[in-house]
mmCIF file of C-alpha atoms in Angstrom:
data_model
loop_
_atom_site.group_PDB
_atom_site.id
_atom_site.type_symbol
_atom_site.label_atom_id
_atom_site.label_comp_id
_atom_site.label_asym_id
_atom_site.label_seq_id
_atom_site.Cartn_x
_atom_site.Cartn_y
_atom_site.Cartn_z
ATOM 1 C CA UNK G 1 -3.202 -25.255 60.164
ATOM 2 C CA UNK G 2 -5.797 -27.270 62.054
ATOM 3 C CA UNK G 3 -9.487 -26.961 61.298
ATOM 4 C CA UNK G 4 -11.612 -25.771 64.207
ATOM 5 C CA UNK G 5 -13.738 -28.529 65.675
ATOM 6 C CA UNK G 6 -17.441 -28.274 64.898
ATOM 7 C CA UNK G 7 -18.596 -30.341 67.874
ATOM 8 C CA UNK G 8 -17.618 -29.962 71.516
ATOM 9 C CA UNK G 9 -18.017 -33.637 72.521
ATOM 10 C CA UNK G 10 -18.016 -35.737 69.334
ATOM 11 C CA UNK G 11 -18.775 -39.431 69.437
ATOM 12 C CA UNK G 12 -18.428 -41.614 66.355
ATOM 13 C CA UNK G 13 -20.922 -44.397 65.752
ATOM 14 C CA UNK G 14 -20.217 -46.936 63.047
ATOM 15 C CA UNK G 15 -23.318 -48.878 62.047
ATOM 16 C CA UNK G 16 -23.328 -51.727 59.508
ATOM 17 C CA UNK G 17 -26.474 -52.832 57.713
ATOM 18 C CA UNK G 18 -26.842 -55.460 55.036
ATOM 19 C CA UNK G 19 -29.051 -57.991 53.379
ATOM 20 C CA UNK G 20 -28.664 -61.543 52.148
ATOM 21 C CA UNK G 21 -28.128 -62.552 48.540
ATOM 22 C CA UNK G 22 -30.291 -65.602 49.248
ATOM 23 C CA UNK G 23 -33.284 -64.427 51.262
ATOM 24 C CA UNK G 24 -35.742 -67.266 51.872
ATOM 25 C CA UNK G 25 -33.368 -69.586 49.990
ATOM 26 C CA UNK G 26 -33.838 -67.971 46.555
ATOM 27 C CA UNK G 27 -30.929 -66.162 44.907
ATOM 28 C CA UNK G 28 -31.359 -62.481 44.018
ATOM 29 C CA UNK G 29 -29.073 -60.326 41.885
ATOM 30 C CA UNK G 30 -26.593 -57.791 43.294
ATOM 31 C CA UNK G 31 -28.579 -54.907 41.752
ATOM 32 C CA UNK G 32 -31.749 -56.128 43.495
ATOM 33 C CA UNK G 33 -29.977 -56.080 46.849
ATOM 34 C CA UNK G 34 -28.571 -52.586 46.237
ATOM 35 C CA UNK G 35 -32.011 -51.320 45.250
ATOM 36 C CA UNK G 36 -33.526 -52.758 48.424
ATOM 37 C CA UNK G 37 -30.786 -51.262 50.631
ATOM 38 C CA UNK G 38 -31.289 -47.855 49.009
ATOM 39 C CA UNK G 39 -35.071 -47.995 49.300
ATOM 40 C CA UNK G 40 -34.882 -49.078 52.941
ATOM 41 C CA UNK G 41 -32.461 -46.224 53.721
ATOM 42 C CA UNK G 42 -34.567 -43.574 51.986
ATOM 43 C CA UNK G 43 -37.930 -44.718 53.284
ATOM 44 C CA UNK G 44 -37.116 -46.013 56.777
ATOM 45 C CA UNK G 45 -33.558 -46.219 58.102
ATOM 46 C CA UNK G 46 -32.691 -42.537 57.654
ATOM 47 C CA UNK G 47 -35.884 -41.600 59.493
ATOM 48 C CA UNK G 48 -34.913 -44.018 62.277
ATOM 49 C CA UNK G 49 -31.535 -42.233 62.553
ATOM 50 C CA UNK G 50 -33.205 -38.837 62.771
ATOM 51 C CA UNK G 51 -35.965 -39.940 65.147
ATOM 52 C CA UNK G 52 -33.635 -41.923 67.420
ATOM 53 C CA UNK G 53 -31.263 -38.979 67.773
ATOM 54 C CA UNK G 54 -34.174 -36.595 68.324
ATOM 55 C CA UNK G 55 -35.517 -38.899 71.058
ATOM 56 C CA UNK G 56 -32.069 -38.827 72.673
ATOM 57 C CA UNK G 57 -32.260 -35.015 72.734
ATOM 58 C CA UNK G 58 -30.032 -34.149 69.763
ATOM 59 C CA UNK G 59 -30.966 -31.352 67.393
ATOM 60 C CA UNK G 60 -30.365 -31.790 63.660
ATOM 61 C CA UNK G 61 -27.248 -29.584 63.796
ATOM 62 C CA UNK G 62 -25.706 -31.818 66.477
ATOM 63 C CA UNK G 63 -25.077 -34.815 64.249
ATOM 64 C CA UNK G 64 -23.963 -35.697 60.733
ATOM 65 C CA UNK G 65 -23.868 -38.915 58.773
ATOM 66 C CA UNK G 66 -21.767 -40.377 56.009
ATOM 67 C CA UNK G 67 -23.320 -43.487 54.434
ATOM 68 C CA UNK G 68 -21.253 -45.651 52.146
ATOM 69 C CA UNK G 69 -21.557 -49.028 50.513
ATOM 70 C CA UNK G 70 -18.875 -51.597 49.915
ATOM 71 C CA UNK G 71 -18.833 -55.200 48.762
ATOM 72 C CA UNK G 72 -18.424 -58.099 51.149
ATOM 73 C CA UNK G 73 -14.713 -58.201 50.350
ATOM 74 C CA UNK G 74 -13.393 -56.095 53.211
ATOM 75 C CA UNK G 75 -11.404 -57.385 56.146
ATOM 76 C CA UNK G 76 -14.578 -58.493 57.911
ATOM 77 C CA UNK G 77 -16.097 -60.147 54.840
ATOM 78 C CA UNK G 78 -15.674 -63.561 53.307
ATOM 79 C CA UNK G 79 -14.502 -63.211 49.705
ATOM 80 C CA UNK G 80 -15.458 -66.784 48.901
ATOM 81 C CA UNK G 81 -18.832 -66.614 50.662
ATOM 82 C CA UNK G 82 -22.273 -66.509 49.142
ATOM 83 C CA UNK G 83 -22.395 -62.699 49.442
ATOM 84 C CA UNK G 84 -19.152 -62.108 47.497
ATOM 85 C CA UNK G 85 -19.663 -59.140 45.110
ATOM 86 C CA UNK G 86 -22.841 -58.131 46.965
ATOM 87 C CA UNK G 87 -22.953 -54.854 48.848
ATOM 88 C CA UNK G 88 -23.598 -53.794 52.407
ATOM 89 C CA UNK G 89 -23.602 -50.340 53.985
ATOM 90 C CA UNK G 90 -21.804 -48.474 56.743
ATOM 91 C CA UNK G 91 -23.498 -45.505 58.366
ATOM 92 C CA UNK G 92 -20.912 -43.306 60.032
ATOM 93 C CA UNK G 93 -22.567 -40.970 62.537
ATOM 94 C CA UNK G 94 -20.721 -38.121 64.225
ATOM 95 C CA UNK G 95 -22.788 -36.953 67.175
ATOM 96 C CA UNK G 96 -22.060 -33.997 69.449
ATOM 97 C CA UNK G 97 -22.588 -35.768 72.747
ATOM 98 C CA UNK G 98 -22.410 -39.106 74.446
ATOM 99 C CA UNK G 99 -24.357 -42.028 73.002
ATOM 100 C CA UNK G 100 -24.186 -45.767 73.412
ATOM 101 C CA UNK G 101 -24.618 -48.621 70.983
ATOM 102 C CA UNK G 102 -27.748 -49.683 72.880
ATOM 103 C CA UNK G 103 -29.291 -46.234 72.422
ATOM 104 C CA UNK G 104 -28.683 -46.462 68.660
ATOM 105 C CA UNK G 105 -30.050 -49.999 68.385
ATOM 106 C CA UNK G 106 -33.469 -48.820 67.048
ATOM 107 C CA UNK G 107 -31.702 -47.770 63.829
ATOM 108 C CA UNK G 108 -30.535 -51.314 63.100
ATOM 109 C CA UNK G 109 -33.838 -52.779 64.245
ATOM 110 C CA UNK G 110 -35.727 -50.546 61.800
ATOM 111 C CA UNK G 111 -33.432 -51.639 58.969
ATOM 112 C CA UNK G 112 -34.029 -55.322 59.796
ATOM 113 C CA UNK G 113 -37.786 -54.738 60.090
ATOM 114 C CA UNK G 114 -38.128 -52.903 56.769
ATOM 115 C CA UNK G 115 -35.441 -54.461 54.544
ATOM 116 C CA UNK G 116 -36.909 -57.554 52.894
ATOM 117 C CA UNK G 117 -33.464 -59.114 52.588
ATOM 118 C CA UNK G 118 -32.078 -58.354 56.081
ATOM 119 C CA UNK G 119 -32.094 -60.724 59.009
ATOM 120 C CA UNK G 120 -31.291 -60.367 62.691
ATOM 121 C CA UNK G 121 -28.385 -62.845 62.556
ATOM 122 C CA UNK G 122 -26.264 -60.401 60.512
ATOM 123 C CA UNK G 123 -27.225 -57.419 62.679
ATOM 124 C CA UNK G 124 -26.165 -58.438 66.172
ATOM 125 C CA UNK G 125 -24.142 -56.660 68.827
ATOM 126 C CA UNK G 126 -21.234 -55.972 66.458
ATOM 127 C CA UNK G 127 -23.438 -54.041 63.991
ATOM 128 C CA UNK G 128 -22.909 -50.867 66.073
ATOM 129 C CA UNK G 129 -19.651 -49.519 67.461
ATOM 130 C CA UNK G 130 -19.344 -46.183 69.297
ATOM 131 C CA UNK G 131 -16.030 -44.410 69.946
ATOM 132 C CA UNK G 132 -14.837 -41.065 71.220
ATOM 133 C CA UNK G 133 -12.159 -39.393 69.092
ATOM 134 C CA UNK G 134 -9.898 -39.259 72.169
ATOM 135 C CA UNK G 135 -9.929 -43.080 72.129
ATOM 136 C CA UNK G 136 -8.493 -43.093 68.611
ATOM 137 C CA UNK G 137 -5.071 -42.141 67.341
ATOM 138 C CA UNK G 138 -6.391 -41.162 63.906
ATOM 139 C CA UNK G 139 -10.148 -40.824 63.410
ATOM 140 C CA UNK G 140 -9.921 -40.769 59.608
ATOM 141 C CA UNK G 141 -7.756 -43.887 59.493
ATOM 142 C CA UNK G 142 -10.111 -45.693 61.879
ATOM 143 C CA UNK G 143 -13.193 -44.911 59.779
ATOM 144 C CA UNK G 144 -11.361 -45.734 56.544
ATOM 145 C CA UNK G 145 -10.255 -49.084 57.963
ATOM 146 C CA UNK G 146 -13.748 -49.887 59.243
ATOM 147 C CA UNK G 147 -15.373 -49.111 55.907
ATOM 148 C CA UNK G 148 -12.514 -50.671 53.890
ATOM 149 C CA UNK G 149 -11.878 -47.351 52.160
ATOM 150 C CA UNK G 150 -8.525 -47.314 50.431
ATOM 151 C CA UNK G 151 -7.077 -45.032 47.768
ATOM 152 C CA UNK G 152 -6.807 -47.802 45.181
ATOM 153 C CA UNK G 153 -7.870 -47.471 41.548
ATOM 154 C CA UNK G 154 -10.836 -49.588 40.487
ATOM 155 C CA UNK G 155 -8.865 -51.709 38.034
ATOM 156 C CA UNK G 156 -6.234 -52.394 40.718
ATOM 157 C CA UNK G 157 -8.853 -53.842 43.069
ATOM 158 C CA UNK G 158 -9.939 -57.446 43.400
ATOM 159 C CA UNK G 159 -12.484 -58.918 40.935
ATOM 160 C CA UNK G 160 -15.134 -59.032 43.693
ATOM 161 C CA UNK G 161 -14.857 -55.278 44.177
ATOM 162 C CA UNK G 162 -14.959 -54.674 40.427
ATOM 163 C CA UNK G 163 -18.103 -56.805 40.145
ATOM 164 C CA UNK G 164 -19.724 -54.822 42.971
ATOM 165 C CA UNK G 165 -18.751 -51.536 41.274
ATOM 166 C CA UNK G 166 -20.226 -52.756 37.974
ATOM 167 C CA UNK G 167 -23.503 -53.683 39.700
ATOM 168 C CA UNK G 168 -23.599 -50.315 41.496
ATOM 169 C CA UNK G 169 -22.996 -48.457 38.213
ATOM 170 C CA UNK G 170 -25.657 -50.529 36.427
ATOM 171 C CA UNK G 171 -28.163 -49.689 39.176
ATOM 172 C CA UNK G 172 -27.151 -46.012 39.212
ATOM 173 C CA UNK G 173 -26.556 -46.603 42.919
ATOM 174 C CA UNK G 174 -24.768 -43.881 44.863
ATOM 175 C CA UNK G 175 -22.192 -45.634 47.009
ATOM 176 C CA UNK G 176 -21.680 -42.525 49.185
ATOM 177 C CA UNK G 177 -24.238 -40.104 50.624
ATOM 178 C CA UNK G 178 -23.698 -37.502 53.315
ATOM 179 C CA UNK G 179 -25.732 -35.154 55.429
ATOM 180 C CA UNK G 180 -23.332 -32.299 54.619
#
């Protein structure tokens, strides 16, 4: 049995935000970066999501988010790079109506403005992607691929992912938060 759709015209926005492990040339720890990402989300980026969507005419019951963190070991990351084992976040927005990446740009700009470790070079055009479910064969598979979500046990994952998970646990960092 299929679940009834909650939105009439859903659009899916995938937004990536991050920070550097070497801001201003000095190395920080993975827990410090996670703490900064969490603080920036709670104090600024979430409000930018809400205010941007409100400005675009969406009520609070016309959108939902799923925010999740992963290490820089996914398909788009560089496992040998300086940010290996460090986290970044994906904000998955489901919005009941048409939006564009340009209209959602203030969300990323607020993150870059308020996150001490974020820079504009890592938050360019490809930081936001908007799709309609009709454009996708399998919405869940698309989001899972984008956010490198796979049903793999922690000890079966690569050392970089295990190191990220250890840092997240040490920081008591919630790697997934949702609006509902």
